[in-house]
Short mmCIF file of N, CA and C in Angstrom, two decimals:
data_model
loop_
_atom_site.label_atom_id
_atom_site.label_comp_id
_atom_site.label_asym_id
_atom_site.label_seq_id
_atom_site.Cartn_x
_atom_site.Cartn_y
_atom_site.Cartn_z
N MET Q 27 176.85 191.32 -45.19
CA MET Q 27 176.21 192.49 -44.60
C MET Q 27 176.10 193.58 -45.67
N THR Q 28 174.99 194.27 -45.61
CA THR Q 28 174.72 195.34 -46.57
C THR Q 28 174.85 196.69 -45.89
N THR Q 29 175.23 197.70 -46.64
CA THR Q 29 175.24 199.07 -46.15
C THR Q 29 174.10 199.81 -46.81
N HIS Q 30 173.25 200.43 -46.01
CA HIS Q 30 172.10 201.19 -46.48
C HIS Q 30 172.36 202.67 -46.23
N TYR Q 31 172.24 203.49 -47.25
CA TYR Q 31 172.40 204.93 -47.13
C TYR Q 31 171.01 205.55 -47.06
N LEU Q 32 170.74 206.27 -45.97
CA LEU Q 32 169.40 206.80 -45.72
C LEU Q 32 169.43 208.30 -45.48
N LYS Q 33 168.51 209.01 -46.12
CA LYS Q 33 168.34 210.44 -45.85
C LYS Q 33 167.84 210.59 -44.42
N CYS Q 34 168.31 211.63 -43.74
CA CYS Q 34 167.89 211.88 -42.36
C CYS Q 34 167.79 213.39 -42.16
N LEU Q 35 166.61 213.88 -41.86
CA LEU Q 35 166.41 215.31 -41.64
C LEU Q 35 167.22 215.78 -40.44
N THR Q 36 167.68 217.02 -40.49
CA THR Q 36 168.59 217.57 -39.49
C THR Q 36 168.10 217.36 -38.06
N GLU Q 37 166.83 217.63 -37.81
CA GLU Q 37 166.27 217.48 -36.46
C GLU Q 37 166.49 216.06 -35.93
N HIS Q 38 166.27 215.06 -36.76
CA HIS Q 38 166.45 213.67 -36.34
C HIS Q 38 167.93 213.28 -36.35
N PHE Q 39 168.66 213.81 -37.29
CA PHE Q 39 170.10 213.54 -37.37
C PHE Q 39 170.80 214.00 -36.09
N ASN Q 40 170.46 215.21 -35.63
CA ASN Q 40 171.09 215.74 -34.41
C ASN Q 40 170.80 214.88 -33.20
N ARG Q 41 169.58 214.38 -33.07
CA ARG Q 41 169.24 213.52 -31.93
C ARG Q 41 169.99 212.19 -32.02
N SER Q 42 170.14 211.66 -33.22
CA SER Q 42 170.92 210.43 -33.39
C SER Q 42 172.39 210.67 -33.08
N ALA Q 43 172.92 211.79 -33.56
CA ALA Q 43 174.34 212.12 -33.33
C ALA Q 43 174.65 212.29 -31.86
N SER Q 44 173.70 212.82 -31.10
CA SER Q 44 173.92 213.05 -29.67
C SER Q 44 173.70 211.79 -28.83
N GLY Q 45 173.17 210.74 -29.44
CA GLY Q 45 172.91 209.50 -28.72
C GLY Q 45 171.52 209.43 -28.09
N LEU Q 46 170.70 210.46 -28.30
CA LEU Q 46 169.36 210.47 -27.73
C LEU Q 46 168.37 209.62 -28.52
N LYS Q 47 168.69 209.33 -29.76
CA LYS Q 47 167.79 208.56 -30.63
C LYS Q 47 168.57 207.39 -31.21
N ASN Q 48 168.12 206.18 -30.95
CA ASN Q 48 168.82 205.00 -31.45
C ASN Q 48 167.91 204.10 -32.28
N TYR Q 49 167.00 204.73 -33.02
CA TYR Q 49 166.08 203.95 -33.85
C TYR Q 49 165.74 204.73 -35.11
N GLU Q 50 165.27 204.02 -36.10
CA GLU Q 50 164.73 204.62 -37.32
C GLU Q 50 163.45 203.86 -37.65
N ILE Q 51 162.43 204.59 -38.03
CA ILE Q 51 161.20 204.00 -38.55
C ILE Q 51 161.26 204.18 -40.05
N ARG Q 52 161.23 203.09 -40.78
CA ARG Q 52 161.44 203.15 -42.22
C ARG Q 52 160.50 202.22 -42.96
N LEU Q 53 160.24 202.58 -44.22
CA LEU Q 53 159.54 201.70 -45.13
C LEU Q 53 160.43 200.46 -45.30
N ASN Q 54 159.84 199.29 -45.22
CA ASN Q 54 160.62 198.05 -45.32
C ASN Q 54 160.78 197.67 -46.80
N ASP Q 55 161.56 198.48 -47.51
CA ASP Q 55 161.74 198.27 -48.94
C ASP Q 55 163.18 197.92 -49.31
N ARG Q 56 164.00 197.61 -48.32
CA ARG Q 56 165.43 197.38 -48.58
C ARG Q 56 165.95 196.06 -48.03
N ASP Q 57 165.08 195.20 -47.56
CA ASP Q 57 165.51 193.93 -46.98
C ASP Q 57 166.53 194.14 -45.87
N PHE Q 58 166.18 195.02 -44.92
CA PHE Q 58 167.05 195.28 -43.77
C PHE Q 58 167.28 193.98 -43.00
N GLN Q 59 168.50 193.79 -42.52
CA GLN Q 59 168.85 192.60 -41.75
C GLN Q 59 169.66 193.03 -40.53
N ILE Q 60 169.52 192.27 -39.43
CA ILE Q 60 170.35 192.51 -38.26
C ILE Q 60 171.81 192.37 -38.67
N GLY Q 61 172.62 193.33 -38.24
CA GLY Q 61 174.04 193.35 -38.60
C GLY Q 61 174.36 194.26 -39.77
N ASP Q 62 173.35 194.63 -40.55
CA ASP Q 62 173.60 195.56 -41.66
C ASP Q 62 174.05 196.91 -41.12
N ARG Q 63 174.81 197.62 -41.94
CA ARG Q 63 175.24 198.98 -41.59
C ARG Q 63 174.23 199.98 -42.15
N ILE Q 64 173.97 201.02 -41.37
CA ILE Q 64 173.12 202.13 -41.79
C ILE Q 64 174.01 203.37 -41.79
N VAL Q 65 173.99 204.11 -42.89
CA VAL Q 65 174.68 205.39 -42.93
C VAL Q 65 173.59 206.46 -43.06
N LEU Q 66 173.40 207.22 -41.98
CA LEU Q 66 172.44 208.31 -41.98
C LEU Q 66 173.12 209.52 -42.59
N GLN Q 67 172.50 210.11 -43.61
CA GLN Q 67 173.05 211.26 -44.29
C GLN Q 67 172.13 212.46 -44.04
N GLU Q 68 172.69 213.47 -43.39
CA GLU Q 68 171.88 214.65 -43.05
C GLU Q 68 171.35 215.29 -44.33
N TYR Q 69 170.05 215.60 -44.32
CA TYR Q 69 169.37 216.07 -45.53
C TYR Q 69 168.47 217.24 -45.20
N ASP Q 70 168.49 218.24 -46.07
CA ASP Q 70 167.63 219.42 -45.93
C ASP Q 70 166.53 219.32 -46.98
N LEU Q 71 165.30 219.13 -46.51
CA LEU Q 71 164.16 218.96 -47.41
C LEU Q 71 163.88 220.23 -48.20
N ALA Q 72 163.98 221.39 -47.56
CA ALA Q 72 163.69 222.67 -48.22
C ALA Q 72 164.66 222.94 -49.37
N LYS Q 73 165.93 222.59 -49.16
CA LYS Q 73 166.96 222.80 -50.18
C LYS Q 73 167.08 221.61 -51.13
N ASN Q 74 166.42 220.52 -50.77
CA ASN Q 74 166.50 219.29 -51.54
C ASN Q 74 167.95 218.87 -51.77
N SER Q 75 168.72 218.89 -50.65
CA SER Q 75 170.14 218.55 -50.79
C SER Q 75 170.71 217.97 -49.49
N TYR Q 76 171.78 217.20 -49.66
CA TYR Q 76 172.51 216.66 -48.52
C TYR Q 76 173.39 217.75 -47.94
N LEU Q 77 173.59 217.70 -46.61
CA LEU Q 77 174.37 218.73 -45.94
C LEU Q 77 175.80 218.29 -45.63
N GLY Q 78 176.13 217.04 -45.89
CA GLY Q 78 177.52 216.59 -45.77
C GLY Q 78 177.84 215.75 -44.54
N ARG Q 79 177.02 215.86 -43.48
CA ARG Q 79 177.33 215.06 -42.28
C ARG Q 79 176.73 213.66 -42.43
N GLU Q 80 177.46 212.67 -41.90
CA GLU Q 80 177.00 211.29 -41.93
C GLU Q 80 177.27 210.62 -40.58
N LEU Q 81 176.42 209.66 -40.27
CA LEU Q 81 176.59 208.81 -39.07
C LEU Q 81 176.49 207.37 -39.52
N GLU Q 82 177.37 206.54 -39.02
CA GLU Q 82 177.29 205.12 -39.32
C GLU Q 82 176.82 204.38 -38.08
N ARG Q 83 175.84 203.53 -38.27
CA ARG Q 83 175.29 202.71 -37.19
C ARG Q 83 175.12 201.28 -37.70
N ARG Q 84 174.83 200.37 -36.78
CA ARG Q 84 174.60 198.96 -37.10
C ARG Q 84 173.21 198.59 -36.63
N ILE Q 85 172.48 197.79 -37.42
CA ILE Q 85 171.15 197.34 -37.01
C ILE Q 85 171.31 196.25 -35.95
N GLU Q 86 170.76 196.52 -34.77
CA GLU Q 86 170.84 195.57 -33.64
C GLU Q 86 169.56 194.73 -33.51
N HIS Q 87 168.42 195.30 -33.92
CA HIS Q 87 167.13 194.62 -33.77
C HIS Q 87 166.17 195.22 -34.78
N ILE Q 88 165.22 194.42 -35.24
CA ILE Q 88 164.20 194.89 -36.17
C ILE Q 88 162.83 194.52 -35.63
N LEU Q 89 161.97 195.52 -35.49
CA LEU Q 89 160.57 195.28 -35.14
C LEU Q 89 159.78 195.44 -36.42
N TYR Q 90 159.19 194.35 -36.88
CA TYR Q 90 158.44 194.36 -38.13
C TYR Q 90 157.04 194.88 -37.91
N GLY Q 91 156.52 195.59 -38.92
CA GLY Q 91 155.18 196.13 -38.85
C GLY Q 91 154.13 195.02 -38.81
N GLY Q 92 152.89 195.46 -38.65
CA GLY Q 92 151.79 194.52 -38.50
C GLY Q 92 151.48 194.25 -37.04
N GLN Q 93 152.15 194.98 -36.16
CA GLN Q 93 151.92 194.85 -34.72
C GLN Q 93 152.16 196.19 -34.03
N PHE Q 94 151.61 196.35 -32.85
CA PHE Q 94 151.79 197.55 -32.03
C PHE Q 94 151.42 198.84 -32.77
N GLY Q 95 150.47 198.75 -33.70
CA GLY Q 95 150.01 199.94 -34.42
C GLY Q 95 150.87 200.35 -35.60
N LEU Q 96 151.93 199.62 -35.87
CA LEU Q 96 152.81 199.92 -37.00
C LEU Q 96 152.31 199.14 -38.21
N ASP Q 97 152.08 199.86 -39.33
CA ASP Q 97 151.55 199.15 -40.50
C ASP Q 97 152.58 198.14 -41.03
N SER Q 98 152.09 197.19 -41.78
CA SER Q 98 152.92 196.05 -42.19
C SER Q 98 154.00 196.42 -43.20
N GLU Q 99 153.97 197.61 -43.75
CA GLU Q 99 154.98 198.01 -44.73
C GLU Q 99 156.19 198.70 -44.10
N HIS Q 100 156.16 198.91 -42.78
CA HIS Q 100 157.24 199.62 -42.11
C HIS Q 100 157.95 198.74 -41.07
N VAL Q 101 159.15 199.19 -40.69
CA VAL Q 101 159.91 198.53 -39.64
C VAL Q 101 160.46 199.61 -38.71
N ILE Q 102 160.76 199.20 -37.49
CA ILE Q 102 161.53 200.04 -36.57
C ILE Q 102 162.88 199.35 -36.42
N LEU Q 103 163.93 200.09 -36.75
CA LEU Q 103 165.28 199.56 -36.67
C LEU Q 103 165.94 200.10 -35.41
N GLU Q 104 166.35 199.20 -34.52
CA GLU Q 104 167.13 199.61 -33.35
C GLU Q 104 168.58 199.64 -33.80
N LEU Q 105 169.24 200.78 -33.55
CA LEU Q 105 170.59 200.99 -34.04
C LEU Q 105 171.60 201.05 -32.90
N SER Q 106 172.82 200.62 -33.19
CA SER Q 106 173.91 200.77 -32.23
C SER Q 106 174.19 202.25 -32.02
N ILE Q 107 174.80 202.58 -30.90
CA ILE Q 107 175.18 203.97 -30.64
C ILE Q 107 176.68 204.12 -30.86
#
């Protein structure tokens, strides 16, 4: 299993932290696999810096692009809560 560290803007980080958001739409450039760990790292785009908070999740399901209007270079990752 691989651990992927991903930048996550505060607005999306807060929804994930509260349990309201259990997915990530990402460029499929990391060979994501079911069971891999995702570490979301809160990031401020304006300051171009990490804010220190992190969330760890597990990939439960992957919807590959090329269907449902999602381009073939992206995936939707369903994450554990």
